[in-house]
JSON list of C-alpha atoms in Angstrom, two decimals:
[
{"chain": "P", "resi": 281, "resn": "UNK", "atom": "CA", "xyz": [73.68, 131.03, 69.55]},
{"chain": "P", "resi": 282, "resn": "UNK", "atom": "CA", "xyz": [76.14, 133.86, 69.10]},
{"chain": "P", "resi": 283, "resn": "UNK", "atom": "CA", "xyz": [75.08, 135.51, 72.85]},
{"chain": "P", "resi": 284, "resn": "UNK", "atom": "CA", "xyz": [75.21, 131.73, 74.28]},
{"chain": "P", "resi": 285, "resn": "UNK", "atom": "CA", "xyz": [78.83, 131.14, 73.45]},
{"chain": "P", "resi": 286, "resn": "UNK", "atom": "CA", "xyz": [79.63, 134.82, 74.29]},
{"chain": "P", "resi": 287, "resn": "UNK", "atom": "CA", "xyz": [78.45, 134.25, 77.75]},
{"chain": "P", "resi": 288, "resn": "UNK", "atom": "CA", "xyz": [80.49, 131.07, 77.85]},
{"chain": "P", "resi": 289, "resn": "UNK", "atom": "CA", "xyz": [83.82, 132.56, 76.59]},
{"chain": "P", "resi": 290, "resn": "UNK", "atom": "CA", "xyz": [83.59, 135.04, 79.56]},
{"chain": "P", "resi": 291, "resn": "UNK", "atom": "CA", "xyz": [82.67, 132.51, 81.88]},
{"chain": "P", "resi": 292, "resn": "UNK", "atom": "CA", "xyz": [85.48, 130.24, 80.65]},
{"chain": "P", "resi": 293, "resn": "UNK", "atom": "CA", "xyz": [87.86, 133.48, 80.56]},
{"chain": "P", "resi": 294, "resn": "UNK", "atom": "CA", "xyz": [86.73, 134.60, 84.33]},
{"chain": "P", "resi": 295, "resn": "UNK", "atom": "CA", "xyz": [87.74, 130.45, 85.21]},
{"chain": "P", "resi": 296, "resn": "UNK", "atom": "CA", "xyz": [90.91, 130.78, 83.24]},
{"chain": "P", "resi": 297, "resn": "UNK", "atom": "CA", "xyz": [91.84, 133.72, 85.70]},
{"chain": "P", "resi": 298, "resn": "UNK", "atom": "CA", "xyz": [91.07, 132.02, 88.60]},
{"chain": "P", "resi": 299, "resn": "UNK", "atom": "CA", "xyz": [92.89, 128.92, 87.57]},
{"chain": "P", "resi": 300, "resn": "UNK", "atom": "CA", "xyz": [96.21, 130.92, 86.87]},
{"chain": "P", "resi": 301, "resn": "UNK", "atom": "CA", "xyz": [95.95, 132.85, 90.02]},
{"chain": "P", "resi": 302, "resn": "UNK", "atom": "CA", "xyz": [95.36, 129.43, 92.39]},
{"chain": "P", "resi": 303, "resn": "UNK", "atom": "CA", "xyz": [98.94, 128.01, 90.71]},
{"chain": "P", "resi": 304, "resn": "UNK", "atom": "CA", "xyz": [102.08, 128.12, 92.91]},
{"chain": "P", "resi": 305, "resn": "UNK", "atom": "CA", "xyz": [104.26, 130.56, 92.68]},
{"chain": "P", "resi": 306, "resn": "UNK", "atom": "CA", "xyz": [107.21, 130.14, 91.06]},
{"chain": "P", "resi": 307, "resn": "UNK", "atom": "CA", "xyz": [109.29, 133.16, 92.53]},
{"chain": "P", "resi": 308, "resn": "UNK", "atom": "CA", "xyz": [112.39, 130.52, 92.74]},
{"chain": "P", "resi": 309, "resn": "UNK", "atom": "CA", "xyz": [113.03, 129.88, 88.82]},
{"chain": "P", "resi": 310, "resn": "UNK", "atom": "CA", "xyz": [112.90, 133.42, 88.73]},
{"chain": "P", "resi": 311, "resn": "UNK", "atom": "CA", "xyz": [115.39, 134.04, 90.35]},
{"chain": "P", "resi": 312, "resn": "UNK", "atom": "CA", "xyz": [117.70, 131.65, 89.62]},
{"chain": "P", "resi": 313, "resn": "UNK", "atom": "CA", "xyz": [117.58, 132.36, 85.29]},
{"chain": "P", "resi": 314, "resn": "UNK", "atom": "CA", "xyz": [118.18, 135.88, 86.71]},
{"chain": "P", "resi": 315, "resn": "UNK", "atom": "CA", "xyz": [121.40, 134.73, 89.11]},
{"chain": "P", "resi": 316, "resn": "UNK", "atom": "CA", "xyz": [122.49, 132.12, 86.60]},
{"chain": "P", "resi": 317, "resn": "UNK", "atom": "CA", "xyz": [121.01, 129.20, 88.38]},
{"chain": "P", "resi": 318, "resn": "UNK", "atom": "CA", "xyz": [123.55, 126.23, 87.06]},
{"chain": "P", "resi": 319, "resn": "UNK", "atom": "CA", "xyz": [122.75, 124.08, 90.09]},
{"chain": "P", "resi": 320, "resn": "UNK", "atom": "CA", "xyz": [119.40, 124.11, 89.38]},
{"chain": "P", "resi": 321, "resn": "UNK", "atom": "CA", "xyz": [120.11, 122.28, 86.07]},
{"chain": "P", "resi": 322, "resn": "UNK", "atom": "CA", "xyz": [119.88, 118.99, 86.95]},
{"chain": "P", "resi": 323, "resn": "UNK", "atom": "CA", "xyz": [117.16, 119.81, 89.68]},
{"chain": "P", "resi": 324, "resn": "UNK", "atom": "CA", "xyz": [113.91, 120.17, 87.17]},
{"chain": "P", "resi": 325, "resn": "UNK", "atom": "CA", "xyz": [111.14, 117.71, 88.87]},
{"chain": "P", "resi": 326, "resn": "UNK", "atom": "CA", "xyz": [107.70, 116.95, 87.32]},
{"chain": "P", "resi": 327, "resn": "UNK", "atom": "CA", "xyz": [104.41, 118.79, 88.75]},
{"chain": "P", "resi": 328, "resn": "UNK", "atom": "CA", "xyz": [102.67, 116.59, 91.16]},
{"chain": "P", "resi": 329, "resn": "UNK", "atom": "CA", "xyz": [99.63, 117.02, 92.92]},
{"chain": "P", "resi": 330, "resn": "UNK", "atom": "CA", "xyz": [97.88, 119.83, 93.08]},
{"chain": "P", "resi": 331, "resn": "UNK", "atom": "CA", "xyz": [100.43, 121.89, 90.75]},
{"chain": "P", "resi": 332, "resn": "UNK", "atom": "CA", "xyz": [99.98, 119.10, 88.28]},
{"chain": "P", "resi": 333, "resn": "UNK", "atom": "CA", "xyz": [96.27, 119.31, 88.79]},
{"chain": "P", "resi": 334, "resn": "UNK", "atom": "CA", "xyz": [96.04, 123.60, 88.06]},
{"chain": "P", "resi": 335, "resn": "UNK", "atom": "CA", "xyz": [98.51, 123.04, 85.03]},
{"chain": "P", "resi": 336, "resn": "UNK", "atom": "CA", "xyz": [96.13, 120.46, 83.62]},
{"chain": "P", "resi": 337, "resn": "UNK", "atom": "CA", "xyz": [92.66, 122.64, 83.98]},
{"chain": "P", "resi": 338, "resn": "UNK", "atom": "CA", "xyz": [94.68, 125.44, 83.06]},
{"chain": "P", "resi": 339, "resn": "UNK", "atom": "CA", "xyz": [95.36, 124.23, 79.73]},
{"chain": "P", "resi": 340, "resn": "UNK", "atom": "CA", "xyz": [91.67, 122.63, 79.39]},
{"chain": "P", "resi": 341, "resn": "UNK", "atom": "CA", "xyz": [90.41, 126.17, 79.81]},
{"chain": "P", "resi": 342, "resn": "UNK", "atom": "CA", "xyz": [92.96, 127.51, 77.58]},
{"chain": "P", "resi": 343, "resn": "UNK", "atom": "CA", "xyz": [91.90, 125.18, 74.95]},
{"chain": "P", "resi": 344, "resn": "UNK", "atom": "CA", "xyz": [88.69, 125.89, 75.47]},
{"chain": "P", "resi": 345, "resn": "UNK", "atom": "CA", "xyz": [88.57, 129.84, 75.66]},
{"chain": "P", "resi": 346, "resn": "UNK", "atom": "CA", "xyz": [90.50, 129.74, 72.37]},
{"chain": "P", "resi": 347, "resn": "UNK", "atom": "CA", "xyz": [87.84, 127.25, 70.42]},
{"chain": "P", "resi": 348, "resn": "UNK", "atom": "CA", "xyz": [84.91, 129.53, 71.82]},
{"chain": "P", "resi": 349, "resn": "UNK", "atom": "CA", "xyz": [87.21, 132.48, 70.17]},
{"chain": "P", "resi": 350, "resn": "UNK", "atom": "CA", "xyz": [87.39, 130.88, 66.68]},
{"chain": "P", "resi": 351, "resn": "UNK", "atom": "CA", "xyz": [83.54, 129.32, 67.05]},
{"chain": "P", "resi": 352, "resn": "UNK", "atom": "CA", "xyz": [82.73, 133.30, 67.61]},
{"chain": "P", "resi": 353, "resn": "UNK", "atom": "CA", "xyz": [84.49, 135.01, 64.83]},
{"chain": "P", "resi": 354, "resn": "UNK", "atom": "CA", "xyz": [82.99, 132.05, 62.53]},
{"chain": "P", "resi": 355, "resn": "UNK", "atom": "CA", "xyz": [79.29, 132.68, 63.51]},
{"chain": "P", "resi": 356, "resn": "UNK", "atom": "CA", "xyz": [80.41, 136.38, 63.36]},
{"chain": "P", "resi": 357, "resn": "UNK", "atom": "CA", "xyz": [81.34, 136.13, 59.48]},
{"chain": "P", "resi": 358, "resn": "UNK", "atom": "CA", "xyz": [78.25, 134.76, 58.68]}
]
């Protein structure tokens, strides 16, 4: 059980990389909290498509990874 969920959590971690490389750079907010960026203030939109989409299976496999973590160290205890 303990090599099964291992496996997973890698699997699941290797995913979780992949997933937060595909996302869309976001070079722009950068930037701007460096340059002060007040006229981006009001300018904040909602993710859409497929930004919305990698956010989304991002956190899934965040959530995911970290259960597998905590489901490890228990069977590890025992």
């Amino acid at each position: 059980m303990y090599n099964m969920l291992l496996i997973a959590m890698i699997v699941v971690g290797f995913l979780l990389i992949v997933t937060v490389l595909m996302q869309p750079s976001k070079q722009q907010d950068a930037l701007s909290a460096l340059s002060g960026g007040a006229g981006d203030l009001f300018a904040t939109q909602k993710a859409r498509g497929f930004e919305a989409v990698m956010q989304r299976i991002t956190a899934i496999l965040g959530a995911i990874w970290f259960i597998l973590g905590l489901a490890l160290v228990y069977l590890s205890s025992h």
